[in-house]
Amino acid sequence: MEARLAASRKSATSEVTKISDRLADRLRSAPDFAGSIKPPATIPTRPPRPPVLAAAAAPHVVSGWTIHDVRGHGDLYQVAPGAPPPRLGPVRRIERRDGRWVGVTPKGLIVSLRARGHFSRN
């Protein structure tokens, strides 16, 4: 059994040696492609940057709506981002601005009655 195992190892080693010799011969005889690649005549440049737009105007405070869960026109609406209060479009996000809760919609901001003066000045 050991004799067969040793013969098998010797045969495998011989085959690996033959394969690596053939590969080395091919690599030596292969043409050198690296020297045949020419650099481009012109170096591509980056596309120009888009113009900087003026800062978007701060959204205005929508009238008739106030934060108290979200309440408008005497009706109560519990909203989350994506919820569409009537006539305001979907609520994009609810966030804290200057320490006050704000509902951001495409039509403007929904703020509390206390914060209405603060956001109307900005």
Short mmCIF file of C-alpha atoms in Angstrom, two decimals:
data_model
loop_
_atom_site.label_atom_id
_atom_site.label_comp_id
_atom_site.label_asym_id
_atom_site.label_seq_id
_atom_site.Cartn_x
_atom_site.Cartn_y
_atom_site.Cartn_z
CA MET A 1 0.00 0.00 0.00
CA GLU A 2 2.79 2.39 0.90
CA ALA A 3 4.59 1.61 -2.34
CA ARG A 4 1.52 2.57 -4.39
CA LEU A 5 1.10 5.79 -2.38
CA ALA A 6 4.76 6.74 -2.94
CA ALA A 7 4.48 5.99 -6.68
CA SER A 8 1.34 8.09 -6.90
CA ARG A 9 3.06 11.02 -5.14
CA LYS A 10 6.07 10.74 -7.47
CA SER A 11 3.81 10.69 -10.53
CA ALA A 12 1.82 13.71 -9.31
CA THR A 13 5.00 15.66 -8.53
CA SER A 14 6.35 14.84 -11.99
CA GLU A 15 3.14 16.06 -13.68
CA VAL A 16 3.13 19.33 -11.69
CA THR A 17 6.77 19.93 -12.63
CA LYS A 18 6.03 19.36 -16.35
CA ILE A 19 3.04 21.73 -16.25
CA SER A 20 4.99 24.49 -14.50
CA ASP A 21 7.89 24.12 -16.98
CA ARG A 22 5.50 24.45 -19.95
CA LEU A 23 3.89 27.52 -18.38
CA ALA A 24 7.29 29.13 -17.78
CA ASP A 25 8.27 28.47 -21.42
CA ARG A 26 5.07 30.09 -22.69
CA LEU A 27 5.57 33.13 -20.48
CA ARG A 28 9.15 33.54 -21.72
CA SER A 29 8.13 33.28 -25.37
CA ALA A 30 5.01 35.49 -25.07
CA PRO A 31 5.27 38.91 -26.72
CA ASP A 32 5.64 41.91 -24.43
CA PHE A 33 2.33 43.70 -24.74
CA ALA A 34 3.05 46.27 -22.04
CA GLY A 35 5.50 48.13 -24.29
CA SER A 36 3.05 48.23 -27.21
CA ILE A 37 0.36 50.18 -25.37
CA LYS A 38 0.59 53.86 -26.21
CA PRO A 39 -0.68 56.53 -23.81
CA PRO A 40 -3.64 58.56 -25.08
CA ALA A 41 -2.78 61.66 -27.12
CA THR A 42 -4.84 63.85 -24.81
CA ILE A 43 -5.55 63.32 -21.18
CA PRO A 44 -9.29 63.29 -20.53
CA THR A 45 -10.44 66.04 -18.21
CA ARG A 46 -13.18 66.00 -15.65
CA PRO A 47 -16.54 67.31 -16.77
CA PRO A 48 -17.23 70.83 -15.49
CA ARG A 49 -19.00 71.12 -12.18
CA PRO A 50 -22.63 72.14 -12.31
CA PRO A 51 -23.22 75.75 -11.28
CA VAL A 52 -23.88 76.33 -7.61
CA LEU A 53 -27.50 77.21 -7.15
CA ALA A 54 -28.58 79.94 -4.79
CA ALA A 55 -29.74 78.67 -1.42
CA ALA A 56 -33.35 77.62 -1.60
CA ALA A 57 -35.76 79.91 0.14
CA ALA A 58 -36.79 78.69 3.55
CA PRO A 59 -40.20 77.03 3.42
CA HIS A 60 -43.01 79.10 4.83
CA VAL A 61 -45.32 78.14 7.66
CA VAL A 62 -48.66 76.89 6.36
CA SER A 63 -51.68 78.59 7.83
CA GLY A 64 -54.51 76.70 9.46
CA TRP A 65 -52.32 73.85 10.64
CA THR A 66 -50.53 73.37 13.92
CA ILE A 67 -48.63 70.58 15.60
CA HIS A 68 -50.48 68.81 18.33
CA ASP A 69 -50.11 65.33 16.91
CA VAL A 70 -51.06 67.18 13.69
CA ARG A 71 -54.20 69.25 13.75
CA GLY A 72 -55.76 71.45 11.13
CA HIS A 73 -59.10 73.13 10.60
CA GLY A 74 -60.44 71.69 13.85
CA ASP A 75 -59.85 68.09 12.84
CA LEU A 76 -57.15 65.88 14.32
CA TYR A 77 -54.76 63.97 12.09
CA GLN A 78 -52.12 61.65 13.40
CA VAL A 79 -49.38 61.70 10.80
CA ALA A 80 -46.09 60.04 10.05
CA PRO A 81 -43.69 60.63 7.18
CA GLY A 82 -45.55 59.81 3.99
CA ALA A 83 -49.01 60.51 5.44
CA PRO A 84 -50.96 63.05 3.35
CA PRO A 85 -52.85 65.68 5.39
CA PRO A 86 -55.57 67.27 3.22
CA ARG A 87 -54.30 69.99 0.83
CA LEU A 88 -50.68 69.76 2.06
CA GLY A 89 -49.30 66.75 0.22
CA PRO A 90 -47.35 63.98 1.95
CA VAL A 91 -45.39 64.73 5.09
CA ARG A 92 -41.78 64.44 3.96
CA ARG A 93 -40.32 64.27 7.45
CA ILE A 94 -40.91 65.28 11.05
CA GLU A 95 -37.86 66.86 12.62
CA ARG A 96 -36.61 69.20 15.31
CA ARG A 97 -35.50 72.64 14.15
CA ASP A 98 -34.17 75.09 16.69
CA GLY A 99 -35.54 72.89 19.48
CA ARG A 100 -39.07 72.83 18.04
CA TRP A 101 -40.98 70.04 16.28
CA VAL A 102 -41.70 70.71 12.62
CA GLY A 103 -43.65 68.75 10.02
CA VAL A 104 -42.18 69.31 6.55
CA THR A 105 -44.62 69.12 3.61
CA PRO A 106 -44.36 70.22 -0.04
CA LYS A 107 -46.59 73.22 0.78
CA GLY A 108 -44.58 74.37 3.81
CA LEU A 109 -43.96 73.73 7.49
CA ILE A 110 -46.44 72.65 10.12
CA VAL A 111 -45.37 74.08 13.47
CA SER A 112 -46.86 74.54 16.93
CA LEU A 113 -48.73 77.74 17.79
CA ARG A 114 -45.80 78.83 20.00
CA ALA A 115 -43.28 78.29 17.21
CA ARG A 116 -45.33 80.07 14.55
CA GLY A 117 -43.70 83.48 15.28
CA HIS A 118 -40.21 81.97 15.39
CA PHE A 119 -40.48 80.33 11.97
CA SER A 120 -42.35 83.22 10.37
CA ARG A 121 -39.39 85.55 11.10
CA ASN A 122 -36.87 83.23 9.37
#
